[in-house]
Structure formats: structure tokens, C-alpha cells
Tab-separated table of C-alpha atoms in Angstrom:
chain	number	residue	atom	x	y	z
A	1	LYS	CA	-38.935	33.146	-20.073
A	2	THR	CA	-41.446	30.332	-19.846
A	3	ILE	CA	-39.423	28.388	-22.544
A	4	PHE	CA	-36.099	29.178	-20.684
A	5	ALA	CA	-37.477	27.794	-17.582
A	6	GLY	CA	-38.714	24.847	-19.336
A	7	LEU	CA	-35.343	23.959	-20.701
A	8	LEU	CA	-33.668	24.725	-17.476
A	9	GLY	CA	-35.967	22.219	-15.748
A	10	LEU	CA	-35.351	19.575	-18.294
A	11	ALA	CA	-31.644	19.802	-18.192
A	12	PHE	CA	-31.891	19.467	-14.345
A	13	SER	CA	-34.077	16.565	-14.925
A	14	ASN	CA	-31.620	14.692	-17.460
A	15	LEU	CA	-28.876	15.319	-14.950
A	16	THR	CA	-30.868	13.657	-12.164
A	17	PHE	CA	-31.438	10.663	-14.516
A	18	ALA	CA	-27.892	10.456	-15.498
A	19	ALA	CA	-26.562	10.392	-11.859
A	20	ASP	CA	-28.995	7.709	-11.024
A	21	ASP	CA	-27.552	5.651	-13.751
A	22	ILE	CA	-24.167	5.685	-12.407
A	23	ASN	CA	-23.158	2.670	-10.147
A	24	LEU	CA	-19.874	3.069	-8.357
A	25	ALA	CA	-18.570	-0.020	-6.615
A	26	ASP	CA	-18.000	0.171	-2.864
A	27	VAL	CA	-14.444	0.710	-1.578
A	28	ILE	CA	-14.218	-0.906	1.913
A	29	VAL	CA	-11.391	0.147	4.077
A	30	THR	CA	-10.322	-0.660	7.636
A	31	SER	CA	-8.539	2.268	8.628
A	32	SER	CA	-10.856	2.914	11.615
A	33	ARG	CA	-10.196	-0.750	12.592
A	34	ILE	CA	-13.873	-1.514	11.511
A	35	GLN	CA	-14.405	-2.439	8.012
A	36	GLU	CA	-16.622	0.227	6.246
A	37	SER	CA	-17.138	2.016	3.099
A	38	ILE	CA	-14.599	4.830	2.482
A	39	GLN	CA	-17.386	7.319	1.854
A	40	ASN	CA	-18.399	7.112	5.342
A	41	ILE	CA	-15.138	7.732	6.815
A	42	PRO	CA	-14.439	11.419	7.770
A	43	SER	CA	-10.795	11.203	7.219
A	44	ASN	CA	-8.282	11.956	4.378
A	45	ILE	CA	-7.977	8.128	3.308
A	46	GLN	CA	-6.399	6.883	0.210
A	47	VAL	CA	-6.551	3.471	-1.071
A	48	ILE	CA	-4.106	1.903	-3.485
A	49	SER	CA	-5.362	-1.353	-4.918
A	50	ARG	CA	-3.574	-4.413	-6.209
A	51	GLN	CA	-4.300	-3.520	-9.834
A	52	ASN	CA	-2.642	-0.112	-9.352
A	53	ILE	CA	0.384	-1.743	-7.778
A	54	GLN	CA	0.760	-4.288	-10.804
A	55	GLU	CA	0.539	-1.335	-13.319
A	56	ILE	CA	3.678	0.174	-12.297
A	57	ASN	CA	5.596	-3.117	-11.635
A	58	PRO	CA	7.529	-1.806	-8.675
A	59	THR	CA	10.675	-2.953	-7.141
A	60	SER	CA	9.748	-1.837	-3.561
A	61	ILE	CA	6.723	-0.932	-1.272
A	62	THR	CA	8.379	2.619	-0.736
A	63	GLN	CA	8.308	3.027	-4.468
A	64	VAL	CA	4.529	2.447	-4.565
A	65	LEU	CA	4.027	4.898	-1.658
A	66	ASN	CA	6.009	7.422	-3.501
A	67	GLN	CA	4.411	7.049	-6.991
A	68	LEU	CA	1.040	6.121	-6.258
A	69	GLY	CA	0.633	7.602	-2.717
A	70	GLY	CA	2.361	10.739	-3.366
A	71	LEU	CA	4.211	10.373	-0.012
A	72	THR	CA	7.735	11.640	0.748
A	73	ILE	CA	10.263	8.940	1.284
A	74	ARG	CA	13.570	9.902	3.378
A	75	GLY	CA	16.768	8.252	3.938
A	76	SER	CA	16.446	6.044	0.899
A	77	ALA	CA	20.219	6.132	-0.093
A	78	LEU	CA	20.647	2.366	-0.488
A	79	GLY	CA	19.966	2.211	-4.260
A	80	GLN	CA	16.821	1.182	-6.083
A	81	PHE	CA	15.310	-0.925	-3.640
A	82	ASN	CA	14.893	2.119	-1.140
A	83	LEU	CA	16.138	-0.103	1.736
A	84	GLY	CA	16.165	2.100	4.777
A	85	GLY	CA	13.550	4.361	3.504
A	86	THR	CA	11.327	6.111	5.914
A	87	VAL	CA	7.629	7.573	5.082
A	88	ASP	CA	7.145	10.998	5.882
A	89	ILE	CA	3.525	12.291	6.346
A	90	GLY	CA	3.326	15.696	7.205
A	91	SER	CA	6.897	16.829	6.681
A	92	TYR	CA	8.212	15.874	9.871
A	93	GLY	CA	11.613	15.325	8.655
A	94	ASP	CA	13.918	13.511	10.852
A	95	ALA	CA	11.226	12.744	13.275
A	96	ALA	CA	9.313	10.922	10.671
A	97	THR	CA	10.015	7.429	12.072
A	98	SER	CA	8.186	8.455	15.241
A	99	ASN	CA	5.100	10.164	13.691
A	100	THR	CA	4.292	7.922	10.733
A	101	LEU	CA	3.055	4.524	11.529
A	102	VAL	CA	3.213	1.641	9.256
A	103	LEU	CA	1.133	-1.515	9.833
A	104	VAL	CA	0.402	-4.872	8.282
A	105	ASN	CA	-3.278	-5.797	8.697
A	106	GLY	CA	-3.686	-3.440	11.369
A	107	GLN	CA	-0.668	-4.454	13.546
A	108	PRO	CA	2.245	-1.857	13.897
A	109	ILE	CA	5.627	-2.965	12.320
A	110	ASN	CA	7.619	0.105	13.007
A	111	PRO	CA	10.902	-0.849	15.032
A	112	ILE	CA	10.692	0.275	18.884
A	113	ASP	CA	14.096	2.141	18.348
A	114	SER	CA	12.468	4.327	15.558
A	115	SER	CA	14.690	2.939	12.906
A	116	SER	CA	13.322	2.230	9.458
A	117	VAL	CA	10.758	-0.430	8.505
A	118	ALA	CA	12.153	-3.723	7.041
A	119	TRP	CA	10.174	-3.218	3.922
A	120	GLU	CA	11.862	-6.056	2.227
A	121	SER	CA	10.029	-8.381	4.610
A	122	ILE	CA	6.717	-7.704	3.009
A	123	PRO	CA	6.272	-9.406	-0.220
A	124	ILE	CA	4.831	-7.088	-2.989
A	125	THR	CA	2.896	-10.152	-4.284
A	126	SER	CA	0.981	-10.572	-0.805
A	127	ILE	CA	-0.325	-6.864	-0.994
A	128	GLU	CA	-4.237	-6.865	-1.621
A	129	ARG	CA	-4.437	-3.038	-1.051
A	130	ILE	CA	-2.617	-0.125	0.995
A	131	GLU	CA	-4.548	2.229	2.862
A	132	ILE	CA	-2.971	5.667	3.577
A	133	THR	CA	-4.422	7.884	6.456
A	134	LYS	CA	-3.034	11.387	5.820
A	135	GLY	CA	-3.231	13.478	9.012
A	136	GLY	CA	-3.682	12.565	12.540
A	137	ALA	CA	-4.380	9.075	13.023
A	138	GLY	CA	-3.536	8.933	16.753
A	139	VAL	CA	-7.061	8.168	17.937
A	140	GLN	CA	-6.892	4.823	16.132
A	141	TYR	CA	-3.229	3.977	16.642
A	142	GLY	CA	-1.598	6.123	19.435
A	143	ASN	CA	0.998	8.596	19.514
A	144	ARG	CA	3.254	7.306	16.628
A	145	ALA	CA	0.523	8.210	14.066
A	146	VAL	CA	0.419	11.826	14.677
A	147	GLY	CA	1.412	12.511	10.950
A	148	GLY	CA	-0.593	9.625	9.422
A	149	ALA	CA	-0.737	5.866	9.081
A	150	VAL	CA	-0.082	3.437	6.395
A	151	ASN	CA	-1.960	0.154	6.633
A	152	ILE	CA	-0.733	-2.671	4.291
A	153	VAL	CA	-3.627	-5.197	3.855
A	154	THR	CA	-2.325	-8.534	2.668
A	155	ASN	CA	-4.363	-11.152	0.712
A	156	GLU	CA	-5.017	-13.576	3.750
A	157	ASN	CA	-8.599	-14.095	2.831
A	158	ALA	CA	-7.864	-16.172	-0.179
A	159	ASP	CA	-7.729	-20.030	0.361
A	160	THR	CA	-4.955	-20.854	-2.170
A	161	ILE	CA	-2.199	-18.619	-3.726
A	162	ASN	CA	0.663	-19.670	-5.643
A	163	ARG	CA	2.455	-16.739	-7.105
A	164	VAL	CA	6.261	-16.342	-8.455
A	165	SER	CA	7.522	-13.043	-10.204
A	166	ALA	CA	10.670	-12.102	-11.240
A	167	SER	CA	12.207	-9.007	-12.818
A	168	TYR	CA	15.327	-7.793	-14.513
A	169	GLY	CA	16.527	-4.170	-15.302
A	170	SER	CA	19.380	-1.744	-15.803
A	171	PHE	CA	22.326	-1.912	-13.351
A	172	ASP	CA	21.936	-5.780	-13.122
A	173	THR	CA	18.909	-5.120	-10.976
A	174	GLN	CA	17.175	-8.614	-10.359
A	175	THR	CA	14.203	-9.237	-8.245
A	176	LEU	CA	12.600	-12.581	-7.304
A	177	SER	CA	9.579	-13.032	-5.008
A	178	ALA	CA	7.368	-16.081	-4.227
A	179	LEU	CA	4.303	-16.632	-2.195
A	180	VAL	CA	2.655	-19.843	-1.289
A	181	GLN	CA	-0.620	-19.801	0.643
A	182	ASN	CA	-2.954	-22.763	1.463
A	183	ARG	CA	-5.827	-22.914	3.993
A	184	LEU	CA	-6.650	-26.193	5.810
A	185	ASP	CA	-9.876	-26.333	7.480
A	186	ASP	CA	-9.480	-22.916	9.746
A	187	THR	CA	-5.678	-23.085	9.619
A	188	LEU	CA	-3.879	-20.643	7.339
A	189	ILE	CA	-0.468	-21.520	6.184
A	190	LYS	CA	1.730	-18.745	4.416
A	191	ILE	CA	5.286	-18.681	3.127
A	192	SER	CA	6.859	-15.987	1.310
A	193	ALA	CA	10.404	-15.225	0.203
A	194	ASN	CA	12.183	-12.384	-1.517
A	195	ALA	CA	15.604	-11.963	-3.140
A	196	ASP	CA	16.778	-8.686	-4.531
A	197	HIS	CA	20.289	-7.559	-6.068
A	198	THR	CA	21.397	-4.574	-7.894
A	199	ASN	CA	24.969	-3.207	-8.830
A	200	GLY	CA	23.534	0.194	-8.241
A	201	TRP	CA	24.010	3.182	-10.403
A	202	ARG	CA	27.292	4.592	-8.547
A	203	ASP	CA	30.134	3.188	-6.902
A	204	ASN	CA	29.347	1.542	-3.526
A	205	SER	CA	25.767	1.328	-4.131
A	206	ALA	CA	25.168	-2.265	-4.624
A	207	VAL	CA	22.567	-4.060	-2.621
A	208	ASN	CA	21.888	-7.471	-1.920
A	209	ALA	CA	18.664	-8.157	0.026
A	210	TYR	CA	17.171	-11.523	1.312
A	211	ALA	CA	13.843	-12.154	3.385
A	212	ALA	CA	11.728	-15.092	4.244
A	213	ASN	CA	8.483	-15.160	6.259
A	214	ALA	CA	6.376	-17.967	7.398
A	215	ARG	CA	3.061	-17.536	8.954
A	216	VAL	CA	0.483	-20.098	10.483
């Protein structure tokens, strides 16, 4: 018994030392509208990093949310770019547009008439991370976030960004995205553009989508 107790104590001692040697980098999120560590937030928060997004080389943000976030995308019948897709957190079905809030840097972008978000207007190359709050987020964002919220955080903290990406795939699917960002003293100048085309995998499913944004 003495030997067993000694071995058990040694095992717990080694376990304690091993735990002390593990250093995990802090993940800072803003879903509570205040920057803080994800470990201190009493909510079901999931963070998708820029590296995660680059690994799957997506053609749309809804593809990222579906594959990496495990979210249900409804109404995405317009081909491979999922234009018109609606994020459904909480299985609200047709009412998902009124119960799942989408934000860019904490600012809601859901259309007031509850139609789908214009995903093509947000360049994938500009995304730093995506914060997904599953469950009621109405305390932070209001009644349109009863099911949850998706906060897309862009890389506006960077002083200079010059990125161009292009891809080509089946069904003559072509994507082109460009982002130019520069900071002059306290003024940020950001210009982005997207062009997407696909013939679609069936008749009458071809898509041409173009978007441009400028922000000062």
C-alpha cells in the first residue's frame, strides 16, 4: 500500500509538472464588444482564424461557415458561390434571417428587410478571423441575434496590405480578389474588389458576381 501510494503521488506530481510546461497562446475575441480572452467568456464562442480559412481555399464566406463553423446554410441555390445563402444558428428555418445576426467589425450588415446578406461584398482576403456565437446573443446585439451571431473581423489593424488572389476550377469557375490597404498618419484607406464567375453544375445555374468597396 505504501509503494502504491508513493507511485500514485509521483504520477500526480509528474502530471502537475507536465501541465505547467504547456503554454497556450491567448485567443482574443470581441463578441462581447470588449476585447478579452476567449477563456473568460461564458458563452459558446468559436473562432475561425485566417490560417484556418487559407487551408480550405474557399470560394465564399458561407463555405467557410459551413465547413469550419459547422453552421447550416439555407437558400444557397445559386451555385458554387452560395450567393443568397442564409446562416441558420439554432434551426430557425425560414426565420433564420431574423434570428441570426451577421456583423463586420461589430457593425450589423443584415438587410433591414430580412433578405440575405451580400456576402460577395466582403473580400475573403480581408478577413482576419470570424467569431461565431452560438445561442442567444441578444444581450450584446439585440433581438435579431436570438439564435446567435457571426462577427467577421477584418485586418484593419495592419498599416499596409497588398493582396491579389485568383483561382480556377471545374465548371469554368473563376474567382479574383484584390485588396489594397494603406495608412497615412491616422487615416486608413482601404480598397477591395471581387469578381466571380461559374457556368454552374446544371442548366440555368451560371453566376456572375462583382463587388467593389472603398473605405476611408
